[in-house]
Coordinates of C-alpha atoms in Angstrom, one line a residue:
L1 CA -16.1 25.3 29.3
A2 CA -19.6 26.0 30.6
G3 CA -19.7 26.2 34.5
V4 CA -15.5 26.5 34.7
R5 CA -14.6 29.2 36.5
V6 CA -10.9 30.9 35.3
G7 CA -8.9 33.4 36.6
A8 CA -7.5 35.6 33.8
A9 CA -4.1 37.7 34.4
G10 CA -1.9 39.3 32.4
S11 CA -1.2 43.1 30.6
R12 CA -4.9 44.8 30.3
S13 CA -5.1 44.1 26.6
F14 CA -4.1 40.5 27.3
A15 CA -6.5 39.9 29.8
R16 CA -9.2 41.6 28.0
H17 CA -8.7 39.4 25.0
L18 CA -8.6 36.1 27.1
E19 CA -11.6 36.9 29.2
E20 CA -13.7 37.3 25.9
R21 CA -12.5 34.1 24.3
L22 CA -13.0 32.0 27.4
F23 CA -16.2 33.8 28.2
W24 CA -17.5 33.0 24.4
E25 CA -16.5 29.3 25.5
G26 CA -19.0 29.6 28.0
A27 CA -16.5 30.0 31.0
Q28 CA -16.9 32.3 34.0
V29 CA -14.0 34.6 34.2
Q30 CA -12.9 36.6 36.9
D31 CA -10.1 39.1 36.7
T32 CA -7.1 37.7 39.3
G33 CA -4.6 40.8 38.2
I34 CA -3.6 43.4 35.8
L35 CA 0.0 43.6 34.8
K36 CA 1.8 46.8 33.8
I37 CA 4.2 46.8 30.9
C38 CA 7.2 48.8 32.0
P39 CA 9.8 49.5 29.5
I40 CA 13.2 49.1 30.0
P41 CA 15.6 52.4 29.9
G42 CA 18.3 52.1 27.7
P43 CA 18.9 52.0 24.0
L44 CA 17.9 49.2 21.6
P45 CA 21.3 46.7 20.9
D46 CA 23.1 46.7 17.7
F47 CA 21.2 44.5 15.1
S48 CA 24.0 44.3 12.4
G49 CA 25.8 40.9 14.3
W50 CA 22.2 39.0 13.6
D51 CA 19.9 37.7 11.2
W52 CA 16.8 37.2 12.8
L53 CA 14.7 39.8 15.3
V54 CA 12.7 37.8 17.4
F55 CA 9.3 38.8 18.7
T56 CA 7.4 37.1 21.7
S57 CA 4.5 39.3 22.3
P58 CA 2.8 42.2 20.9
N59 CA 4.2 44.4 23.6
G60 CA 7.7 43.9 22.5
V61 CA 6.5 44.7 18.9
R62 CA 4.9 48.1 20.6
I63 CA 7.9 49.0 22.7
F64 CA 10.6 48.0 19.7
W65 CA 9.0 50.8 17.5
E66 CA 8.5 53.4 20.4
K67 CA 12.6 52.9 20.9
M68 CA 13.1 53.4 17.1
K69 CA 11.3 56.1 17.1
K70 CA 12.9 58.0 20.3
E71 CA 16.3 56.7 19.0
K72 CA 15.6 58.2 15.7
K73 CA 16.5 54.6 14.2
D74 CA 15.7 54.6 10.4
L75 CA 13.6 51.3 9.1
R76 CA 16.5 50.6 6.6
M77 CA 18.6 49.3 9.6
L78 CA 16.2 46.5 9.8
A79 CA 17.1 45.5 5.4
G80 CA 18.1 42.1 5.2
K81 CA 17.0 41.5 8.5
K82 CA 14.1 38.4 8.7
I83 CA 11.8 38.3 11.8
A84 CA 10.1 35.5 13.9
V85 CA 7.1 35.7 15.9
I86 CA 5.5 33.7 18.5
G87 CA 2.2 33.7 17.2
P88 CA -0.6 35.7 15.4
G89 CA -1.1 38.4 17.8
T90 CA 2.4 39.4 17.6
G91 CA 2.5 39.0 13.9
K92 CA -0.5 41.1 13.8
A93 CA 1.3 43.8 15.6
L94 CA 4.2 43.7 13.3
E95 CA 1.9 44.1 10.5
E96 CA 0.3 47.0 11.8
A97 CA 4.0 48.8 11.8
G98 CA 4.1 47.6 7.9
L99 CA 6.2 44.5 8.3
Y100 CA 5.8 41.0 8.1
P101 CA 7.0 37.8 9.8
D102 CA 9.1 35.3 8.1
Y103 CA 8.4 32.8 10.8
M104 CA 6.1 31.8 12.5
P105 CA 5.6 28.1 14.2
K106 CA 2.4 26.5 13.9
R107 CA 2.1 26.0 17.9
Y108 CA 2.5 29.3 19.6
D109 CA 4.8 28.8 22.4
G110 CA 8.8 29.4 23.1
A111 CA 9.6 25.5 22.4
H112 CA 8.2 25.4 19.3
L113 CA 9.4 28.8 18.0
G114 CA 12.9 28.2 19.2
E115 CA 13.2 24.4 17.6
G116 CA 11.4 25.5 14.4
L117 CA 13.3 28.5 13.6
C118 CA 16.8 26.7 14.9
G119 CA 15.8 24.3 12.3
R120 CA 15.6 27.0 9.7
I121 CA 18.6 28.8 10.9
C122 CA 20.3 25.5 10.3
K123 CA 18.9 24.9 7.2
E124 CA 19.6 28.4 6.1
G125 CA 22.5 29.3 7.9
G126 CA 23.5 32.7 9.3
K127 CA 24.8 34.7 12.1
G128 CA 22.2 34.0 14.9
A129 CA 19.0 35.8 16.7
L130 CA 18.2 39.0 18.3
F131 CA 15.4 38.0 21.2
L132 CA 13.5 41.4 21.8
R133 CA 11.0 40.2 24.3
A134 CA 10.0 40.5 28.2
A135 CA 12.5 40.4 30.8
Q136 CA 10.4 37.5 32.7
A137 CA 10.5 35.5 29.5
G138 CA 10.5 31.9 29.2
P139 CA 13.3 29.7 29.2
D140 CA 12.5 27.3 26.2
L141 CA 13.5 29.7 23.3
P142 CA 17.0 30.5 24.6
K143 CA 17.3 26.6 25.2
A144 CA 16.7 25.8 21.8
F145 CA 19.4 28.3 20.7
E146 CA 21.8 26.6 23.0
C147 CA 20.9 23.1 22.1
F148 CA 21.1 23.7 18.5
R149 CA 24.7 26.0 19.0
I150 CA 23.3 28.8 17.5
P151 CA 24.3 32.3 18.8
F152 CA 21.5 34.2 20.3
L153 CA 21.4 38.0 22.3
D154 CA 18.5 37.9 24.6
W155 CA 17.6 41.3 24.6
P156 CA 14.7 42.5 27.5
L157 CA 12.9 45.3 26.3
Y158 CA 10.0 45.5 29.2
E159 CA 9.3 43.9 32.5
T160 CA 5.6 43.3 33.5
V161 CA 4.8 44.4 37.0
P162 CA 1.5 44.3 39.1
D163 CA -0.6 47.3 38.1
R164 CA -1.3 48.4 41.8
E165 CA -3.7 50.8 40.3
A166 CA -5.7 48.6 38.5
L167 CA -6.6 46.5 41.8

């Protein structure tokens, strides 16, 4: 990437990680905006109707744990649940809480997460999946579940907004 100029935008931690990786590949990185992560008020949904909990970002994992603590929900509520993550960063955030993902796709995007997880659910059976993610999350994950006719609940934990103070 030597000589390539790249704009990096995202949450502070994501942009920092992206800038570092691109810098070491030779790119000239310019910060184009920082997004603030704002938890959506309200309680977590009932987990009992779902076999899978699906996380698509480290931010979602962090906010999930904050809400669990705030609502005084015991980890035993997760007994028997399987957990899917979109990629290694999300998996690492989960592992820091002492849990390990049951599924992570080989390609780290919503389409591959949806397709692979749906294939696994079709093979194993089950009640479906609870997506715990951003309000502005992409459509690929739910689209896969709709195609496979597998029940899901898309539950927004947070939204991303421009961080005016960081500009």
